[in-house]
Coordinates of C-alpha atoms and ligand atoms in Angstrom, one line a residue:
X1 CA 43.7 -336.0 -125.5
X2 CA 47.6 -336.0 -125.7
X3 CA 49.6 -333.2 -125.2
X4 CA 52.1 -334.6 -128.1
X5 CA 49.6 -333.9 -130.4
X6 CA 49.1 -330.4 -129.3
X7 CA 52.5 -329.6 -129.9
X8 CA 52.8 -330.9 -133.0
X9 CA 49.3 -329.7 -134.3
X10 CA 50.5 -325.6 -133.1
X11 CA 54.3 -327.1 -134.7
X12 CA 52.8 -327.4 -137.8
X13 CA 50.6 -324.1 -137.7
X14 CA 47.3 -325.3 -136.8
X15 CA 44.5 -323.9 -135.1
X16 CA 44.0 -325.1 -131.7
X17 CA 40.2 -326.0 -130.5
X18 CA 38.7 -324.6 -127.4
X19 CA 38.8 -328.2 -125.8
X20 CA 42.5 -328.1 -126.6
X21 CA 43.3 -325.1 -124.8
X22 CA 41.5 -325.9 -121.6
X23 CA 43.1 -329.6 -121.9
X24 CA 46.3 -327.9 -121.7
X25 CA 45.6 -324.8 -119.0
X26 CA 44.4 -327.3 -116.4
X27 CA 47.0 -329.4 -117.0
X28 CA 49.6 -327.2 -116.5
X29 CA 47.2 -325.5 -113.0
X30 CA 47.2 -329.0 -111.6
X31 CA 50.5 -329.8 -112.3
X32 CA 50.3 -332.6 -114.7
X33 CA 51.6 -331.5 -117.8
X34 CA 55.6 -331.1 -117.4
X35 CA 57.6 -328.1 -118.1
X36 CA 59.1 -329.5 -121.1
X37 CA 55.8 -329.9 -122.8
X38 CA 54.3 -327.0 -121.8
X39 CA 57.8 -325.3 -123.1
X40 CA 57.1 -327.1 -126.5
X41 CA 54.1 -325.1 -126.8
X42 CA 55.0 -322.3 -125.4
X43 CA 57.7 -322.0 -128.2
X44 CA 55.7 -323.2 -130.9
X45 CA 53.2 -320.3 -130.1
X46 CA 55.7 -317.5 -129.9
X47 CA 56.8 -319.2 -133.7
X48 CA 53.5 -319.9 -135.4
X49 CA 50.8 -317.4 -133.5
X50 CA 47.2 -317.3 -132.5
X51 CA 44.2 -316.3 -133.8
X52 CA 41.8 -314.0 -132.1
X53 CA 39.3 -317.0 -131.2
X54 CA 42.7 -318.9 -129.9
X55 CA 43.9 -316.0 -127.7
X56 CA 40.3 -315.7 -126.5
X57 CA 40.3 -319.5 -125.0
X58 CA 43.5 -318.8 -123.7
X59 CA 42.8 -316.1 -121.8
X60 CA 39.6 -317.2 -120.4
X61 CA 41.2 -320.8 -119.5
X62 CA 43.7 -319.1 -117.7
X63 CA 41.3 -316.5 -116.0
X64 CA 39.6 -319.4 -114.8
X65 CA 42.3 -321.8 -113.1
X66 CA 41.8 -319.8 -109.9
X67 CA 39.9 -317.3 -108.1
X68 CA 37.5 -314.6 -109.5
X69 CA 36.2 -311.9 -107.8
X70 CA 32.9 -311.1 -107.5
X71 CA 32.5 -306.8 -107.7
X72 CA 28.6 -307.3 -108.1
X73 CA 28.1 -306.2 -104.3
X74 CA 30.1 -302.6 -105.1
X75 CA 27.7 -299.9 -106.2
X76 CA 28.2 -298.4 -109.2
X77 CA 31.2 -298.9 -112.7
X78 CA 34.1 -299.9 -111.3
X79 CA 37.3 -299.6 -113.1
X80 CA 40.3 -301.6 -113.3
X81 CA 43.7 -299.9 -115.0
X82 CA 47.0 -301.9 -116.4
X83 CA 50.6 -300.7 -117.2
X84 CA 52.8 -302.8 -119.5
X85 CA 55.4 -300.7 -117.5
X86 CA 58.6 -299.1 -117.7
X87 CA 60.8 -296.8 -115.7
X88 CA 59.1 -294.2 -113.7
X89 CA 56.0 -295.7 -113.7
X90 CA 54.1 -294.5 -110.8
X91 CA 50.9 -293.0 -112.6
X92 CA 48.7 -295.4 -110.5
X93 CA 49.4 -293.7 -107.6
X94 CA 48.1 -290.4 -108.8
X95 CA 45.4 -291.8 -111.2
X96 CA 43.3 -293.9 -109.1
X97 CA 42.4 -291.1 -106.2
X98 CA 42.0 -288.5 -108.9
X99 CA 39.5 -291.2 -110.7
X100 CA 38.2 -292.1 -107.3
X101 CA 37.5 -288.2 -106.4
X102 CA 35.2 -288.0 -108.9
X103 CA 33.0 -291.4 -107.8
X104 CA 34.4 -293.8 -110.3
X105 CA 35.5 -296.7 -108.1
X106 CA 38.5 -298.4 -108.3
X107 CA 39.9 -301.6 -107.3
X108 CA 43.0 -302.7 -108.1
X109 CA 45.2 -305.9 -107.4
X110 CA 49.4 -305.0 -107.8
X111 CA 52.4 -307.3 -108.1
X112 CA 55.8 -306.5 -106.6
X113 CA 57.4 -307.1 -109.4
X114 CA 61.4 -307.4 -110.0
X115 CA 62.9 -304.3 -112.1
X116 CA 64.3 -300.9 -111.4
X117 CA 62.2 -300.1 -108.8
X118 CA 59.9 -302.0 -106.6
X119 CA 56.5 -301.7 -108.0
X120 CA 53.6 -299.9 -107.0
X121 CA 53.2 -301.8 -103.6
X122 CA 56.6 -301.5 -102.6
X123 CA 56.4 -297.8 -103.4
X124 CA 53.0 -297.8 -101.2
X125 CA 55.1 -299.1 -98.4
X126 CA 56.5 -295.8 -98.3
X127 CA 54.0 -294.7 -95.8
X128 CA 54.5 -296.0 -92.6
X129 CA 52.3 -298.9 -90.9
X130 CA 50.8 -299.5 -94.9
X131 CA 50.0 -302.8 -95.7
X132 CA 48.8 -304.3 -99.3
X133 CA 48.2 -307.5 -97.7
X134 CA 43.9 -307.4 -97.6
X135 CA 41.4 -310.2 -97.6
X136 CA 38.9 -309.9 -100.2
X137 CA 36.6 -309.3 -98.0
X138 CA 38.3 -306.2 -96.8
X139 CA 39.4 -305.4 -100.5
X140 CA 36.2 -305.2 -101.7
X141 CA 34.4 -303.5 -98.5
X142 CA 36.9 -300.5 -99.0
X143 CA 36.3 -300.0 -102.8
X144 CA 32.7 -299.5 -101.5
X145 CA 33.5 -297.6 -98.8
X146 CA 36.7 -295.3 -100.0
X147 CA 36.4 -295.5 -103.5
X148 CA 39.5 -297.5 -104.3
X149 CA 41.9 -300.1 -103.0
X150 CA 45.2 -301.6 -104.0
X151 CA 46.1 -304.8 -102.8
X152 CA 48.4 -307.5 -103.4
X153 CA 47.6 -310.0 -106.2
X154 CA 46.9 -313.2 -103.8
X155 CA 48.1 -316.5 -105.0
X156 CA 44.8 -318.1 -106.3
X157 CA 44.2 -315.2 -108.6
X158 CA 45.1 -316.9 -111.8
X159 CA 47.5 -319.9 -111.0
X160 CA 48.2 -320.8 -114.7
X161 CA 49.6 -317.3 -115.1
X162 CA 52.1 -317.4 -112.8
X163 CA 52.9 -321.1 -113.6
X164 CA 53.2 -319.9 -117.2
X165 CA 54.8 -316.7 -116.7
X166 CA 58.0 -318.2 -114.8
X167 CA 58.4 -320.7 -117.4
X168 CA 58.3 -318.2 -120.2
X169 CA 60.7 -316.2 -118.3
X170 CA 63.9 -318.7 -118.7
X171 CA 62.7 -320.0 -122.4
X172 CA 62.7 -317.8 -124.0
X173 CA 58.8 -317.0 -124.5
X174 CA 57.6 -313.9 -123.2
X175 CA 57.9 -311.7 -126.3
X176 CA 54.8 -313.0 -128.1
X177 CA 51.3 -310.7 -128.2
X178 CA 49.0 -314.1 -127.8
X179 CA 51.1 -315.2 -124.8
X180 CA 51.4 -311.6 -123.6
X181 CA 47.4 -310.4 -124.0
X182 CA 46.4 -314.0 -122.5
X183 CA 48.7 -313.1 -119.5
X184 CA 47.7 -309.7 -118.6
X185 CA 44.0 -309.8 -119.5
X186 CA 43.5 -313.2 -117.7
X187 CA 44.4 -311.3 -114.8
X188 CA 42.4 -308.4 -115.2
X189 CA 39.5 -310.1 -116.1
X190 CA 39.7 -312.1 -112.7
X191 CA 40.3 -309.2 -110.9
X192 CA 36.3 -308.3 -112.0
X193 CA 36.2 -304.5 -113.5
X194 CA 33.8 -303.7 -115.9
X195 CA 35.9 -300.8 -117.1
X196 CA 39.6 -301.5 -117.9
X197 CA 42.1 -299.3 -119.0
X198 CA 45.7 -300.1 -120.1
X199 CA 48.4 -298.1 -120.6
X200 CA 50.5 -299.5 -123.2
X201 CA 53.6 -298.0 -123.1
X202 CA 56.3 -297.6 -126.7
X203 CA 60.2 -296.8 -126.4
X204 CA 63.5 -297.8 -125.5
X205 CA 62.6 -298.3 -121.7
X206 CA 59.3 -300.5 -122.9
X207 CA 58.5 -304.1 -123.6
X208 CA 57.3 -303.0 -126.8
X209 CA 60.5 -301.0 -128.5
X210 CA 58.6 -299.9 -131.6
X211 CA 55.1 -298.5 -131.2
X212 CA 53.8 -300.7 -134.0
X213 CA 54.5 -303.7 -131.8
X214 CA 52.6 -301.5 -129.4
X215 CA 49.5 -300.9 -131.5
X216 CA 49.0 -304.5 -132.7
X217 CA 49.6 -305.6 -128.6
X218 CA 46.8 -303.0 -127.5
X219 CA 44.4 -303.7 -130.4
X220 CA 44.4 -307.4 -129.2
X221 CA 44.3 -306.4 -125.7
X222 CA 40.9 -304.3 -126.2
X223 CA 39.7 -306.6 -128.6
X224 CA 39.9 -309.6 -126.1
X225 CA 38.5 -307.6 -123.2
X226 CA 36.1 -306.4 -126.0
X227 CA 35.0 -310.2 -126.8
X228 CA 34.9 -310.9 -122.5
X229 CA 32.3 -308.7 -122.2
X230 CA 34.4 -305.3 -120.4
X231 CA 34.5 -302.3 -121.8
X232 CA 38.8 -302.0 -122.5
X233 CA 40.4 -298.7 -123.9
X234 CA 44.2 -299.0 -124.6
X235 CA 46.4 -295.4 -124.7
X236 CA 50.3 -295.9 -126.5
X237 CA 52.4 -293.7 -124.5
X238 CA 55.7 -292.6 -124.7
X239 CA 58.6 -294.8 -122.5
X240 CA 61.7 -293.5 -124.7
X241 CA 62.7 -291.8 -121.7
X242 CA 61.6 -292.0 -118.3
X243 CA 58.1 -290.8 -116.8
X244 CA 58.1 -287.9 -115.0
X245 CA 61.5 -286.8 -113.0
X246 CA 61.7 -289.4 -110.2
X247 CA 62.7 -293.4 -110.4
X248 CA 62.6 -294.5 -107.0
X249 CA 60.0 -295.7 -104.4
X250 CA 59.4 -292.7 -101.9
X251 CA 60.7 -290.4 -104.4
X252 CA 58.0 -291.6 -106.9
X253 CA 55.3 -291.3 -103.9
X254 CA 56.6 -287.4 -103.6
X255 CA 56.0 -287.3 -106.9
X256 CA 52.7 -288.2 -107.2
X257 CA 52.1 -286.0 -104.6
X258 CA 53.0 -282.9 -106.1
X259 CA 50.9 -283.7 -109.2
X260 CA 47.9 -284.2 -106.7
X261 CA 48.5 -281.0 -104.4
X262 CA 49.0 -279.1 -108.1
X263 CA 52.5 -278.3 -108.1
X264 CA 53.8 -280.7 -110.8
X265 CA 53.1 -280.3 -114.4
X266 CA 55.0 -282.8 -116.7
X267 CA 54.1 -285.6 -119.0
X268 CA 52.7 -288.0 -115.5
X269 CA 49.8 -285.2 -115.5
X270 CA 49.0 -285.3 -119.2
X271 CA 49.2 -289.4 -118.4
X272 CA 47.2 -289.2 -115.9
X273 CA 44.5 -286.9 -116.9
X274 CA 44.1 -288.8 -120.3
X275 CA 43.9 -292.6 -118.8
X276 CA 41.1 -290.7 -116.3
X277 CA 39.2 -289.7 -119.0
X278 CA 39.2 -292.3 -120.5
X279 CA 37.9 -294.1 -117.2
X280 CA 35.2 -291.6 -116.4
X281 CA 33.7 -291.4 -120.1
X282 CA 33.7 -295.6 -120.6
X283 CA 32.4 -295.7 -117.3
X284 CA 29.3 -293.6 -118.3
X285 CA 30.5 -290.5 -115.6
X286 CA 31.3 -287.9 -118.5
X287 CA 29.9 -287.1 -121.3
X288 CA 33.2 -286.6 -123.3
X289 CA 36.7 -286.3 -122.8
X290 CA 36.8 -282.5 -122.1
X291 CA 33.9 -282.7 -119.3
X292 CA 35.9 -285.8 -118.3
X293 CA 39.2 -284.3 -117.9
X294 CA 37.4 -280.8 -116.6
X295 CA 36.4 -282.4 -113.9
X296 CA 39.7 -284.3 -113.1
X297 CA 41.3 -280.7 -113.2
X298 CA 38.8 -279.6 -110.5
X299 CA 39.6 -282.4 -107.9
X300 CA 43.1 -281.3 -108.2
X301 CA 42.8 -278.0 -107.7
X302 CA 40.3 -277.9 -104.7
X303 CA 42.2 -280.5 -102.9
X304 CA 39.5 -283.8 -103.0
X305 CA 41.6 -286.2 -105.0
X306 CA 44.6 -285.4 -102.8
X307 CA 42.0 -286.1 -100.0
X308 CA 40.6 -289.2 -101.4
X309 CA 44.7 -290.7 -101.3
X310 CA 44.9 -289.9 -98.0
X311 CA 41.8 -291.5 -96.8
X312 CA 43.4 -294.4 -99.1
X313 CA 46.6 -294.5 -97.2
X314 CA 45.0 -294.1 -93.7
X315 CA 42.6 -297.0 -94.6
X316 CA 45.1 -299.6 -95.2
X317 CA 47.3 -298.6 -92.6
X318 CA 49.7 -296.2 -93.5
X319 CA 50.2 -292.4 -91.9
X320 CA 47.9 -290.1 -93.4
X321 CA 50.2 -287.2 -92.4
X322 CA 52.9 -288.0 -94.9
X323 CA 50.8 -287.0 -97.8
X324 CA 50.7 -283.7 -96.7
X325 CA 54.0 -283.6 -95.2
X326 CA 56.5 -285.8 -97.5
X327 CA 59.3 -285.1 -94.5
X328 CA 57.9 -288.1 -93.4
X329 CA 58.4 -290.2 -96.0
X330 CA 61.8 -292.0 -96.5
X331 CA 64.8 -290.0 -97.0
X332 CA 68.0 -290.9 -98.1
X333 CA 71.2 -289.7 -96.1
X334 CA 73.4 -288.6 -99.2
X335 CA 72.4 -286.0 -101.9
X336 CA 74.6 -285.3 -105.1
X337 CA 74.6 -283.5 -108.5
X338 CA 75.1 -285.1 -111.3
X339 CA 76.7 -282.4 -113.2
X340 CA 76.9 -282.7 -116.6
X341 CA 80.3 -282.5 -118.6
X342 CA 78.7 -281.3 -122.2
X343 CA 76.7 -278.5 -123.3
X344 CA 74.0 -278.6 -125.7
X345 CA 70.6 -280.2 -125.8
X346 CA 69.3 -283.5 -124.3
X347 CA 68.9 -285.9 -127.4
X348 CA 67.8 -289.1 -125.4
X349 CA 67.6 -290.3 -122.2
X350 CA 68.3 -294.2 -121.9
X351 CA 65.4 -295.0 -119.4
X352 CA 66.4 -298.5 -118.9
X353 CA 70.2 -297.1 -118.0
X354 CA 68.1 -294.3 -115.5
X355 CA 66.5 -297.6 -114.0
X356 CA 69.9 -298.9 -113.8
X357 CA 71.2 -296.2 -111.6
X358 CA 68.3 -296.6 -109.1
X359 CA 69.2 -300.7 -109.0
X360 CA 72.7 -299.5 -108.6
X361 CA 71.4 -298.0 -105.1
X362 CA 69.4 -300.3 -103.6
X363 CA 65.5 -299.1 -105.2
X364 CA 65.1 -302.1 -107.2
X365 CA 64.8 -305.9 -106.7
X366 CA 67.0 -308.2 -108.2
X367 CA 65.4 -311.6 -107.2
X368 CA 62.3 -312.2 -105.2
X369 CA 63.7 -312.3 -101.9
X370 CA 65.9 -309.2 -102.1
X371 CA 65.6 -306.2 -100.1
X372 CA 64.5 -303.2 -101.5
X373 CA 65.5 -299.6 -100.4
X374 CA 63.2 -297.2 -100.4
X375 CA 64.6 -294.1 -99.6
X376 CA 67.1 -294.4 -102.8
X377 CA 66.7 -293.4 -106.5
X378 CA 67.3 -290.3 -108.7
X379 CA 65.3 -287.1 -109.5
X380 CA 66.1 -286.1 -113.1
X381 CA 66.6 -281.7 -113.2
X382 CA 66.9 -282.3 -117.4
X383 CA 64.7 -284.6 -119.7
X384 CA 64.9 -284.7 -123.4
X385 CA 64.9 -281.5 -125.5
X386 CA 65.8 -279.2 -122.4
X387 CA 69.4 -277.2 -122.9
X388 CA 71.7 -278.2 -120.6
X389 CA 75.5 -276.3 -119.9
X390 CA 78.7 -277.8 -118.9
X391 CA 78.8 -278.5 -114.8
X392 CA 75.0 -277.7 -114.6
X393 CA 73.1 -280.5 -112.9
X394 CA 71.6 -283.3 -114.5
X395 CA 69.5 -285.0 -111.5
X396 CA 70.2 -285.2 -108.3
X397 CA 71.5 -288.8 -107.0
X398 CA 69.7 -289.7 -103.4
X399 CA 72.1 -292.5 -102.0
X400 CA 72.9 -294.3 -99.2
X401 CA 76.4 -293.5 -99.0
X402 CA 78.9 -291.4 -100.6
X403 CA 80.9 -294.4 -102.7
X404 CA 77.1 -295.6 -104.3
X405 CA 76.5 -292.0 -104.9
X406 CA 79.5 -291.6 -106.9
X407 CA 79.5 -294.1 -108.9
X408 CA 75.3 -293.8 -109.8
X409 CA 76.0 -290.0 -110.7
X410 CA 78.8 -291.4 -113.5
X411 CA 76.3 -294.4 -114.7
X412 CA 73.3 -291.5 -114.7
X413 CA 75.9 -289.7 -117.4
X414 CA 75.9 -292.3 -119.5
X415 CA 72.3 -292.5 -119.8
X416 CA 72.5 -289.3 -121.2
X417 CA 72.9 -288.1 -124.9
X418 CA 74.1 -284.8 -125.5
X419 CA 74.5 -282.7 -128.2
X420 CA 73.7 -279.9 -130.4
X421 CA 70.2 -278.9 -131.7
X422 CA 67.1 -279.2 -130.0
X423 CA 65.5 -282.3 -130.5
X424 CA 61.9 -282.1 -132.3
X425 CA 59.4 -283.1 -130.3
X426 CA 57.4 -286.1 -130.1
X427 CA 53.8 -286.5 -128.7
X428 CA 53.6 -288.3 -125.1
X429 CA 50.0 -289.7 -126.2
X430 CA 50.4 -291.9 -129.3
X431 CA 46.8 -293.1 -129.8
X432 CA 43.8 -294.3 -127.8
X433 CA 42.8 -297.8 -128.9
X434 CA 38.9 -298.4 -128.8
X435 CA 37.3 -301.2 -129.2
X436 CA 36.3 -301.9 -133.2
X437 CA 32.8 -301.8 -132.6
Ligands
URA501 N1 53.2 -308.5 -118.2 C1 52.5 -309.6 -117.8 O1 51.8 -309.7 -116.9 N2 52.5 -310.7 -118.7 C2 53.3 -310.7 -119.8 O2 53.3 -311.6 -120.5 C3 54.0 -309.5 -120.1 C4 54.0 -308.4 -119.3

């Protein structure tokens, strides 16, 4: 097999055979395909598509070029869940002990991630003494034993995606829904759920900007998962502003929190309480989405789910006591208003220019080896459609010194559109995608 034909076969708009596609995913695993050819094709993919069957291969070829686990051992459903991200983002930190409270188990492997913010390991990190880094062994023996685990994707969990991924990256490549499904659900599917859940986020802080793009990447998503045998439920939510009020890591962590101890009741805890549903009813635990999100309600309000994150924390090293007392947590030394210099209503919030404020400071990674500050990030006072007057506070900057501060709370303006009218309002939860049959 030549990898010149490949190309030119996908060039010219052909359908690629099984054999193909595993010809090329090993190749590029072991290292003896080059980057140019696997480039090629890589382009002529974004250009010319795949079919279902295609995506199918690929995703499967790439979910086996490394590791699998094995969840067999763990009693009971267990349940993976997937964000396509954006700023914010911290449901997982909420989700999987409210989930978890209510004997769904999870077990879920996290990437660091470059963007605004670290992602949900770095925000874990919070807590001191907490550590992502587990052995399988240890991953799997605590989904049994606690209910849920986050750990760090380890290197041999899908090679070809990461292979792939940074070569899509600098070509150009990544905005294609075969080359996008094939990447995320490989990885899910290695990680060994039965139940997966994605959160598939729509807006001008998302991957996917309009929420058609959204639909037909969610529909393929399910209907891949669908085809590999898991049951896979997609939800299109809102990222045209950012979720919840905090972007940064400890301040996200607080956040979370309060939804867990009850005190916080924005869009994060519709988020959350619908993704669980969804979890609890595919998994076979409820009978329908009320009971499901019933009982969800209950282990917030009589304290188990904010008990089941602290065992969590305390299991994988961290200090149990800063869940119930966030003083413990990071804290930045410089607090300032962002006052605002219009009145009138909040038309739009640029998330991506909100996740720009909280790189600004020091919460977000630039390259792999930069150093991420966790104490730093913003806590918006006024999202979209709330009335705002002239020198009121918009969000409160939390810096490390006064000059950062200063010039975050005059980028943080700018992510804000102001004007008159109330905007109408548009649903958080766009659509939950099942499977078609
Ligand atoms: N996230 C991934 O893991 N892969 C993609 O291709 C896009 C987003």
């Amino acid at each position: 097999m030549l990898m010149t034909d490949i190309i030119a076969k996908k060039r010219d708009g052909g359908e690629l055979s099984g054999g193909e596609i595993e010809f090329f995913v090993r190749g590029v695993t072991d290292g003896s395909i080059p980057d140019y050819q696997t480039a090629a094709l890589l382009m002529a993919i974004v250009w010319r598509g795949m079919n279902r069957r295609e995506t199918l291969d690929l995703t499967l070829a790439m979910m086996r070029s490394g590791d699998t686990l094995d969840l067999s051992g763990i009693s009971g459903v267990k349940a993976d869940k997937h964000s396509t991200g954006g700023v914010g983002d911290k449901t997982s930190l909420a989700l999987l002990p409210m989930v978890a409270a209510q004997g769904v188990r999870m077990a879920k492997m996290s990437g660091r991630g470059l963007g605004h913010t670290g992602g949900t390991l770095d925000k874990l990190e919070s807590f001191p003494g907490f550590s992502s880094a587990l052995t399988h062994e240890q991953f799997l023996s605590q989904v049994e034993r606690v209910g849920f685990a986050i750990a760090g994707q380890t290197a041999d969990l899908d090679p070809a995606d990461k292979k792939l991924y940074a070569l899509r990256d600098v070509t150009g490549t990544v905005q294609s829904i075969p080359l996008i499904v094939s990447s995320i659900m490989s990885k899910k599917l290695a990680a060994g759920a039965d139940v997966i859940v994605l959160d598939v986020k729509t807006g001008s802080g998302a991957f996917m900007k309009t929420e058609a793009d959204a639909r037909e990447l969610a529909r393929e998503m399910v209907e891949t998962g669908r085809l590999a045998g898991r049951r896979t439920v997609a939800c299109i939510t809102d990222m045209d502003q950012p979720l919840g009020n905090a972007v940064g890591n400890a301040l996200e962590v607080r956040e979370a929190i309060a939804l867990l101890k009850g005190e916080y009741g924005g869009e994060l805890r519709e988020l959350c309480l619908t993704l669980g549903s969804c979890i609890l009813t595919e998994a076979g635990a409820a009978e329908n989405a009320a009971a499901a999100r019933a009982m969800l309600e209950r282990g917030i309000a009589d304290g188990t789910a904010l008990e089941k994150f602290a065992e969590f924390v305390e299991a994988q090293g961290g200090d149990r006591r800063a869940v119930f007392d966030t003083s413990l947590l990071p804290d930045a030394p410089v607090k300032l208003e962002a006052l605002s210099e219009e009145s009138g209503y909040v038309q739009r919030i640029d998330a991506e220019g909100v996740g720009l404020v909280s790189m600004h400071l020091g919460g977000g990674r630039a390259t792999a080896e930069s150093g991420i500050d966790l104490a730093v990030g913003v806590v918006l006072h006024k999202k979209r459609g709330d009335a705002v007057a002239a020198g009121e506070s918009l969000a409160t900057i939390h810096a490390r010194d006064a000059a950062s501060a200063e010039s975050a709370a005059a980028l943080l303006r700018k992510a804000y559109a102001i004007g008159e009218g109330k905007p109408g309002d548009t649903p958080f939860v766009k659509a939950i995608i099942r499977a078609e049959d």
